[in-house]
Tab-separated table of C-alpha atoms in Angstrom:
chain	number	residue	atom	x	y	z
A	1	MET	CA	0.002	0.040	0.262
A	2	ALA	CA	1.052	3.156	-0.418
A	3	ALA	CA	2.381	5.688	1.501
A	4	PHE	CA	-0.519	8.509	3.250
A	5	ARG	CA	1.016	11.618	4.531
A	6	PHE	CA	-1.095	14.472	5.991
A	7	ILE	CA	-0.869	17.301	8.094
A	8	HIS	CA	-3.066	17.156	12.195
A	9	CYS	CA	-3.450	20.493	13.389
A	10	SER	CA	-6.106	21.198	16.074
A	11	ASP	CA	-8.001	23.904	18.233
A	12	LEU	CA	-7.663	26.689	15.328
A	13	HIS	CA	-9.556	29.202	18.167
A	14	LEU	CA	-9.946	31.217	15.131
A	15	ASP	CA	-10.380	35.639	16.030
A	16	THR	CA	-9.339	34.601	19.994
A	17	PRO	CA	-10.110	38.107	21.495
A	18	PHE	CA	-7.056	38.008	24.209
A	19	SER	CA	-7.730	39.783	26.539
A	20	GLY	CA	-5.824	42.617	27.951
A	21	LEU	CA	-5.501	44.330	25.057
A	22	SER	CA	-6.005	47.748	25.792
A	23	THR	CA	-2.972	47.781	27.621
A	24	VAL	CA	-0.572	46.932	25.024
A	25	ARG	CA	1.329	48.718	22.522
A	26	PRO	CA	-0.149	49.231	18.933
A	27	GLU	CA	1.807	47.216	16.370
A	28	LEU	CA	1.800	44.268	19.024
A	29	LYS	CA	-1.973	44.263	19.688
A	30	GLU	CA	-3.022	43.852	15.558
A	31	LYS	CA	-0.078	41.264	15.544
A	32	LEU	CA	-2.106	40.276	18.812
A	33	ARG	CA	-5.366	40.068	16.964
A	34	ASN	CA	-3.975	38.306	13.924
A	35	ALA	CA	-1.956	35.116	15.235
A	36	THR	CA	-4.159	32.373	15.115
A	37	PHE	CA	-5.361	33.195	11.730
A	38	GLN	CA	-0.991	33.614	10.846
A	39	ALA	CA	-0.710	29.760	12.776
A	40	PHE	CA	-3.265	28.578	10.677
A	41	ARG	CA	-1.963	30.270	7.185
A	42	ASN	CA	2.122	29.031	8.259
A	43	VAL	CA	-0.034	24.739	8.034
A	44	VAL	CA	-1.603	26.078	5.328
A	45	ASN	CA	1.728	27.421	3.786
A	46	LEU	CA	3.635	23.460	5.089
A	47	ALA	CA	0.965	21.464	3.413
A	48	LEU	CA	1.183	23.112	-0.380
A	49	GLU	CA	4.461	23.158	0.210
A	50	GLU	CA	4.753	19.628	1.293
A	51	ARG	CA	1.832	18.540	-1.214
A	52	VAL	CA	0.659	16.318	1.726
A	53	ASP	CA	-2.671	13.923	1.119
A	54	ALA	CA	-5.200	15.618	3.324
A	55	VAL	CA	-5.400	17.962	6.113
A	56	ILE	CA	-7.215	17.052	9.239
A	57	VAL	CA	-8.522	20.135	11.885
A	58	ALA	CA	-9.739	17.965	14.834
A	59	GLY	CA	-12.193	20.446	16.037
A	60	ASP	CA	-12.099	23.661	17.746
A	61	VAL	CA	-11.371	25.715	14.156
A	62	TYR	CA	-13.561	28.867	15.352
A	63	ASP	CA	-13.109	30.032	19.307
A	64	ALA	CA	-16.851	30.687	20.314
A	65	GLU	CA	-20.060	29.407	19.105
A	66	ASP	CA	-20.880	32.562	17.942
A	67	ARG	CA	-18.199	32.225	15.576
A	68	SER	CA	-17.296	36.129	13.408
A	69	LEU	CA	-17.925	36.675	10.182
A	70	GLN	CA	-13.880	37.108	10.003
A	71	ALA	CA	-13.013	34.470	11.313
A	72	GLN	CA	-15.180	31.944	8.792
A	73	ILE	CA	-14.280	34.018	5.518
A	74	LYS	CA	-10.855	34.209	6.431
A	75	PHE	CA	-11.319	29.979	7.017
A	76	ARG	CA	-12.989	29.639	4.122
A	77	ARG	CA	-9.645	31.669	1.893
A	78	GLU	CA	-7.583	29.271	3.573
A	79	LEU	CA	-9.724	26.086	2.958
A	80	LYS	CA	-9.753	27.174	-0.594
A	81	LYS	CA	-5.671	27.580	-0.931
A	82	LEU	CA	-5.777	23.547	-0.420
A	83	SER	CA	-8.670	22.939	-2.581
A	84	ASP	CA	-7.223	24.060	-5.506
A	85	ALA	CA	-3.961	22.312	-5.154
A	86	GLY	CA	-6.467	19.092	-4.921
A	87	ILE	CA	-5.592	18.695	-0.994
A	88	PRO	CA	-8.865	17.516	0.693
A	89	VAL	CA	-9.284	18.795	3.820
A	90	PHE	CA	-11.343	17.175	6.893
A	91	VAL	CA	-13.215	19.202	9.554
A	92	ALA	CA	-14.495	18.379	12.725
A	93	HIS	CA	-15.975	21.153	15.752
A	94	GLY	CA	-15.444	20.907	19.502
A	95	ASN	CA	-16.781	22.344	22.442
A	96	HIS	CA	-16.137	25.793	21.325
A	97	ASP	CA	-17.467	25.719	17.587
A	98	PRO	CA	-19.969	22.893	17.383
A	99	LEU	CA	-22.614	22.779	14.681
A	100	ASP	CA	-25.545	24.406	16.399
A	101	GLY	CA	-23.916	27.348	16.958
A	102	TRP	CA	-23.772	30.705	14.508
A	103	SER	CA	-22.899	30.617	11.085
A	104	ALA	CA	-23.058	32.216	7.357
A	105	SER	CA	-24.409	31.104	4.440
A	106	ILE	CA	-21.296	30.888	3.358
A	107	GLU	CA	-20.134	27.032	1.112
A	108	HIS	CA	-17.111	25.746	1.911
A	109	PRO	CA	-14.798	24.972	-1.593
A	110	GLU	CA	-14.742	21.154	-2.776
A	111	ASN	CA	-12.430	18.563	-2.058
A	112	VAL	CA	-13.145	20.272	2.269
A	113	ALA	CA	-15.466	17.311	3.990
A	114	VAL	CA	-16.870	18.601	7.496
A	115	PHE	CA	-18.469	15.974	9.606
A	116	GLY	CA	-21.547	16.154	11.267
A	117	GLY	CA	-22.507	15.191	14.579
A	118	LYS	CA	-25.376	12.576	15.159
A	119	GLN	CA	-22.593	9.538	14.232
A	120	VAL	CA	-19.022	8.801	13.207
A	121	GLU	CA	-18.949	9.412	9.398
A	122	MET	CA	-16.617	8.051	7.269
A	123	VAL	CA	-15.371	9.624	3.731
A	124	PRO	CA	-12.540	7.983	1.964
A	125	VAL	CA	-9.325	9.509	-0.027
A	126	ILE	CA	-8.798	8.450	-3.782
A	127	ARG	CA	-6.073	7.927	-5.245
A	128	ASN	CA	-5.812	6.046	-9.057
A	129	GLY	CA	-8.721	5.339	-8.434
A	130	SER	CA	-9.116	3.257	-4.750
A	131	PRO	CA	-9.402	3.981	-1.273
A	132	LEU	CA	-5.531	4.935	0.173
A	133	ALA	CA	-6.964	6.251	3.166
A	134	CYS	CA	-11.019	6.163	5.232
A	135	ILE	CA	-11.128	9.641	7.789
A	136	TYR	CA	-13.574	8.712	9.901
A	137	GLY	CA	-14.764	11.657	12.131
A	138	ILE	CA	-17.690	13.446	14.352
A	139	SER	CA	-18.594	17.203	14.914
A	140	PHE	CA	-19.593	18.419	18.512
A	141	PRO	CA	-24.114	18.698	17.738
A	142	HIS	CA	-24.032	21.262	20.644
A	143	LYS	CA	-21.293	22.361	23.433
A	144	ARG	CA	-21.754	20.083	26.076
A	145	VAL	CA	-21.193	16.528	24.789
A	146	THR	CA	-20.670	14.502	27.312
A	147	ASP	CA	-21.404	11.029	25.969
A	148	ASN	CA	-18.098	8.415	24.687
A	149	LEU	CA	-17.685	9.200	21.334
A	150	ALA	CA	-15.170	7.086	20.803
A	151	GLN	CA	-17.570	4.393	21.216
A	152	GLY	CA	-19.086	5.124	17.750
A	153	PHE	CA	-15.897	4.989	15.561
A	154	LYS	CA	-14.978	1.192	14.212
A	155	ARG	CA	-13.283	0.260	11.200
A	156	ASP	CA	-15.204	-0.989	8.230
A	157	GLN	CA	-13.104	-0.558	5.046
A	158	PRO	CA	-11.495	-3.368	3.442
A	159	SER	CA	-8.376	-1.613	2.389
A	160	GLY	CA	-6.530	1.840	2.348
A	161	PHE	CA	-5.071	3.071	5.808
A	162	ALA	CA	-7.995	3.705	8.739
A	163	ILE	CA	-8.001	7.617	11.218
A	164	GLY	CA	-10.021	8.534	13.707
A	165	VAL	CA	-10.583	12.682	14.639
A	166	LEU	CA	-11.851	13.492	17.866
A	167	HIS	CA	-12.240	16.147	19.959
A	168	ALA	CA	-12.619	14.484	23.129
A	169	ASN	CA	-11.011	14.187	26.791
A	170	VAL	CA	-9.056	11.444	26.629
A	171	GLY	CA	-8.386	9.557	30.257
A	172	GLY	CA	-9.881	12.487	31.728
A	173	ASP	CA	-7.291	15.215	32.293
A	174	PRO	CA	-8.319	17.867	35.375
A	175	GLY	CA	-7.368	20.517	33.650
A	176	TYR	CA	-9.449	20.729	30.746
A	177	GLU	CA	-13.159	19.686	30.672
A	178	ASN	CA	-14.376	16.525	30.701
A	179	TYR	CA	-16.408	16.324	27.212
A	180	ALA	CA	-16.559	13.508	25.253
A	181	PRO	CA	-14.682	11.510	27.516
A	182	CYS	CA	-13.096	8.082	26.889
A	183	LYS	CA	-10.309	5.808	27.738
A	184	ILE	CA	-7.594	4.526	25.764
A	185	GLU	CA	-9.082	1.370	25.522
A	186	HIS	CA	-12.003	2.601	23.483
A	187	LEU	CA	-10.041	3.668	20.842
A	188	LEU	CA	-7.783	0.813	20.822
A	189	GLY	CA	-10.586	-1.381	20.361
A	190	ALA	CA	-12.113	1.164	17.184
A	191	GLY	CA	-9.074	-0.273	14.112
A	192	MET	CA	-7.672	2.411	13.325
A	193	ASP	CA	-4.384	3.188	12.745
A	194	TYR	CA	-3.896	6.340	13.836
A	195	TRP	CA	-6.572	8.941	16.035
A	196	ALA	CA	-5.767	12.706	14.975
A	197	LEU	CA	-7.403	13.943	19.176
A	198	GLY	CA	-8.346	18.029	19.473
A	199	HIS	CA	-9.077	19.450	23.007
A	200	ILE	CA	-5.687	19.318	24.705
A	201	HIS	CA	-3.497	21.674	23.560
A	202	ALA	CA	-0.347	20.313	24.998
A	203	ARG	CA	0.370	17.870	22.376
A	204	ARG	CA	1.624	14.888	23.618
A	205	ILE	CA	1.681	11.325	21.654
A	206	LEU	CA	-0.233	8.924	23.867
A	207	ARG	CA	0.877	5.950	21.829
A	208	ASP	CA	2.937	6.244	18.891
A	209	GLN	CA	1.751	2.839	16.821
A	210	GLU	CA	-0.760	0.855	16.773
A	211	PRO	CA	-2.646	2.398	16.464
A	212	ALA	CA	-0.911	6.081	17.224
A	213	ILE	CA	-3.225	8.121	19.546
A	214	VAL	CA	-1.771	11.744	19.325
A	215	TYR	CA	-2.662	15.152	20.527
A	216	CYS	CA	-1.048	17.867	18.562
A	217	GLY	CA	-1.932	20.745	20.803
A	218	ASN	CA	-2.881	23.863	19.406
A	219	THR	CA	-1.711	26.216	16.638
A	220	GLN	CA	-1.160	29.556	18.654
A	221	ALA	CA	-0.866	29.984	22.131
A	222	ARG	CA	-3.840	31.521	23.214
A	223	SER	CA	-2.494	32.719	27.204
A	224	TYR	CA	0.286	32.810	29.120
A	225	LYS	CA	0.323	29.807	30.904
A	226	GLU	CA	0.457	27.611	27.454
A	227	HIS	CA	4.055	27.303	26.872
A	228	GLY	CA	6.482	26.182	24.643
A	229	GLU	CA	6.515	26.485	20.493
A	230	LYS	CA	2.479	25.766	19.289
A	231	GLY	CA	2.174	24.057	15.692
A	232	CYS	CA	1.277	20.714	14.008
A	233	TYR	CA	1.670	17.259	12.841
A	234	LEU	CA	3.213	16.620	9.596
A	235	VAL	CA	2.514	12.596	9.823
A	236	THR	CA	3.402	9.677	7.136
A	237	LEU	CA	1.345	6.453	7.503
A	238	ASP	CA	3.315	3.034	5.966
A	239	ASP	CA	2.795	-0.376	5.807
A	240	ASN	CA	6.377	-0.859	6.350
A	241	ARG	CA	7.066	0.984	9.275
A	242	PRO	CA	5.883	2.597	12.496
A	243	PRO	CA	4.088	6.268	12.028
A	244	ASP	CA	6.547	9.350	11.651
A	245	ILE	CA	4.920	11.308	13.208
A	246	ARG	CA	6.530	15.476	13.312
A	247	PHE	CA	6.100	17.915	14.541
A	248	THR	CA	6.430	21.444	12.575
A	249	ALA	CA	6.099	24.414	14.582
A	250	ALA	CA	3.552	27.337	12.782
A	251	ASP	CA	2.602	30.060	16.122
A	252	VAL	CA	3.570	33.471	15.075
A	253	ILE	CA	3.872	34.723	19.621
A	254	ARG	CA	5.359	32.461	22.268
């Protein structure tokens, strides 16, 4: 089977307000306001440079349920770049931007799949007429999802890699709201090759293979409490070797 290369990012939190901006210099204020947008642009530029097979966004694209029009327009602009390059994008929504939040009537570009919130959905990535991979995912239909969404995932494809996209608190991290709570054992039973997780802002590789279970963290720190580089993972799945999971920084301000 051919290798499958993709970018795993999450928790973009586009248009984060960054409270307290009135106390900083005007030039820094503008940089802070644009930081989340620029971080995602950096992710998109990486995808284009690397000519990846797909981009996966594992929840919390926007910072609030009533996502701003500016954020929606800018997000679509970046998705259009990927679509024009023939790179499919898979988007799950999380607790900050559930499906029942306000959204303008802006159509997504071609090659963009947004997972629904009723059940786990599967979308294939096709190469040369055959599925190279199948992406399984589900969005939060509303903010406070307390069900174990991981139990709805089950590999059911005859060929290709299987990737699960889930915004969840795996293992009950007390530093984050316990939304879509589950345990690693629930993920192991689904038959995935890679779990693209969102919700936890610190990047963590909970398991590196069979399957890889990965939090990529957020793309831009949103407060002084979030330390270190922020960005995404460039992932290569290949039948002949363990997953290659490489971090690339995308943040603008640290």
